[in-house]
Amino acid sequence: MVLSAADKSNVKACWGKIGSHAGEYGAEALERTFCSFPTTKTYFPHFDLSHGSAQVKAHGQKVADALTQAVAHMDDLPTAMSALSDLHAYKLRVDPVNFKFLSHCLLVTLACHHPAEFTPAVHASLDKFFSAVSTVLTSKYR
Amino acid sequence: GFLTAEEKGLVNGLWGKVNVDEVGGEALGRLLVVYPWTQRFFESFGDLSSADAIMSNAKVKAHGKKVLNSFSDGLKNIDDLKGAFAKLSELHCDKLHVDPENFRLLGNVLVCVLAHHFGHDFNPQVQAAFQKVVAGVANALAHKYH
């Protein structure tokens, strides 16, 4: 799977529109993931996962900031995300299936908040982008 | 039951506001755009060469309408989805030869379309109820495969 020039342009434009809401959307995507796919909560036994949790807000911001970095370095995701790649492989070891759940909930969150931007073509580009990020984050698993 | 009383309320509450014909075309169209390999089942549908072509394709709209009306009928039998979709399951296996993974992809695209239409009303609890529904329908459609 390859991100085309159009995909990169779509993702940059959409993420640009999100601006300072990124952290809020990161937290919402996490909340949606925990709600819809309860098995994902097993990775956060140490968190308060109730609605409005400060820990989920902070973690959502972290996820959003990492994605903002990824958007800025779409031409070389493996290099840009190397440290996070190591973290997920050696410390966090989140089963790869879970990246699909979070990616889907990120799409749902964006669809809710930015209907004008969430055209079919942009939907496709975002899905590819999240898939590419997920692949990089699980690339050192074995 | 498959859904709690609260979840049934959330699902039916939202579904009542859905234009099933339109959402069907939108969901099937987006499936073909976002996951282009799914076009393999629709070679006879004509021009699928771009996102715009797909979304405005009359055959895609018609088929999407058919699929979602069937899904909508299934919702009326939410506590026996396997029974409700038994015949369609056999059809998709024996005649249409559709990999059930496609039902899961379409289910998630449908969730994205509902989010797109309903915005804030499609909150995490409503989404979670719908995720259960689309998973249940996908499993029901896969149930008779052999």
mmCIF file of N, CA, C and O in Angstrom, chain A residues 27 30 47-62:
data_model
loop_
_atom_site.group_PDB
_atom_site.id
_atom_site.type_symbol
_atom_site.label_atom_id
_atom_site.label_comp_id
_atom_site.label_asym_id
_atom_site.label_seq_id
_atom_site.Cartn_x
_atom_site.Cartn_y
_atom_site.Cartn_z
ATOM 1 N N ALA A 27 -8.648 12.259 22.136
ATOM 2 C CA ALA A 27 -9.320 11.755 23.335
ATOM 3 C C ALA A 27 -10.669 11.142 22.984
ATOM 4 O O ALA A 27 -11.037 10.079 23.501
ATOM 5 N N LEU A 30 -10.216 7.766 21.408
ATOM 6 C CA LEU A 30 -9.898 6.762 22.431
ATOM 7 C C LEU A 30 -11.167 6.348 23.165
ATOM 8 O O LEU A 30 -11.422 5.156 23.368
ATOM 9 N N PHE A 47 -5.692 3.210 34.156
ATOM 10 C CA PHE A 47 -6.318 4.486 33.805
ATOM 11 C C PHE A 47 -7.736 4.579 34.349
ATOM 12 O O PHE A 47 -8.462 3.588 34.430
ATOM 13 N N ASP A 48 -8.157 5.772 34.655
ATOM 14 C CA ASP A 48 -9.578 6.064 34.842
ATOM 15 C C ASP A 48 -10.130 6.247 33.437
ATOM 16 O O ASP A 48 -9.709 7.163 32.718
ATOM 17 N N LEU A 49 -11.040 5.366 33.021
ATOM 18 C CA LEU A 49 -11.559 5.431 31.655
ATOM 19 C C LEU A 49 -12.965 6.032 31.584
ATOM 20 O O LEU A 49 -13.629 5.935 30.560
ATOM 21 N N SER A 50 -13.401 6.663 32.687
ATOM 22 C CA SER A 50 -14.738 7.251 32.659
ATOM 23 C C SER A 50 -14.752 8.481 31.760
ATOM 24 O O SER A 50 -13.706 9.065 31.455
ATOM 25 N N HIS A 51 -15.960 8.879 31.314
ATOM 26 C CA HIS A 51 -16.107 10.013 30.407
ATOM 27 C C HIS A 51 -15.489 11.264 31.030
ATOM 28 O O HIS A 51 -15.745 11.583 32.191
ATOM 29 N N GLY A 52 -14.641 11.966 30.282
ATOM 30 C CA GLY A 52 -14.031 13.192 30.780
ATOM 31 C C GLY A 52 -12.749 12.978 31.562
ATOM 32 O O GLY A 52 -12.170 13.925 32.087
ATOM 33 N N SER A 53 -12.318 11.717 31.629
ATOM 34 C CA SER A 53 -11.094 11.400 32.383
ATOM 35 C C SER A 53 -9.903 12.242 31.940
ATOM 36 O O SER A 53 -9.619 12.379 30.745
ATOM 37 N N ALA A 54 -9.200 12.795 32.910
ATOM 38 C CA ALA A 54 -8.021 13.610 32.618
ATOM 39 C C ALA A 54 -6.933 12.762 31.971
ATOM 40 O O ALA A 54 -6.186 13.238 31.102
ATOM 41 N N GLN A 55 -6.845 11.481 32.402
ATOM 42 C CA GLN A 55 -5.819 10.606 31.829
ATOM 43 C C GLN A 55 -6.087 10.328 30.350
ATOM 44 O O GLN A 55 -5.159 10.310 29.532
ATOM 45 N N VAL A 56 -7.377 10.125 30.009
ATOM 46 C CA VAL A 56 -7.730 9.863 28.613
ATOM 47 C C VAL A 56 -7.493 11.125 27.777
ATOM 48 O O VAL A 56 -6.991 11.058 26.657
ATOM 49 N N LYS A 57 -7.812 12.283 28.360
ATOM 50 C CA LYS A 57 -7.567 13.567 27.661
ATOM 51 C C LYS A 57 -6.084 13.694 27.336
ATOM 52 O O LYS A 57 -5.701 14.016 26.208
ATOM 53 N N ALA A 58 -5.246 13.445 28.346
ATOM 54 C CA ALA A 58 -3.803 13.587 28.164
ATOM 55 C C ALA A 58 -3.293 12.583 27.141
ATOM 56 O O ALA A 58 -2.460 12.914 26.284
ATOM 57 N N HIS A 59 -3.795 11.365 27.222
ATOM 58 C CA HIS A 59 -3.341 10.344 26.291
ATOM 59 C C HIS A 59 -3.804 10.643 24.870
ATOM 60 O O HIS A 59 -3.073 10.425 23.908
ATOM 61 N N GLY A 60 -5.013 11.184 24.748
ATOM 62 C CA GLY A 60 -5.539 11.589 23.438
ATOM 63 C C GLY A 60 -4.659 12.660 22.817
ATOM 64 O O GLY A 60 -4.411 12.658 21.605
ATOM 65 N N GLN A 61 -4.164 13.567 23.653
ATOM 66 C CA GLN A 61 -3.277 14.633 23.162
ATOM 67 C C GLN A 61 -1.965 14.038 22.651
ATOM 68 O O GLN A 61 -1.460 14.428 21.590
ATOM 69 N N LYS A 62 -1.454 13.057 23.405
ATOM 70 C CA LYS A 62 -0.206 12.377 23.028
ATOM 71 C C LYS A 62 -0.351 11.713 21.658
ATOM 72 O O LYS A 62 0.514 11.836 20.791
#
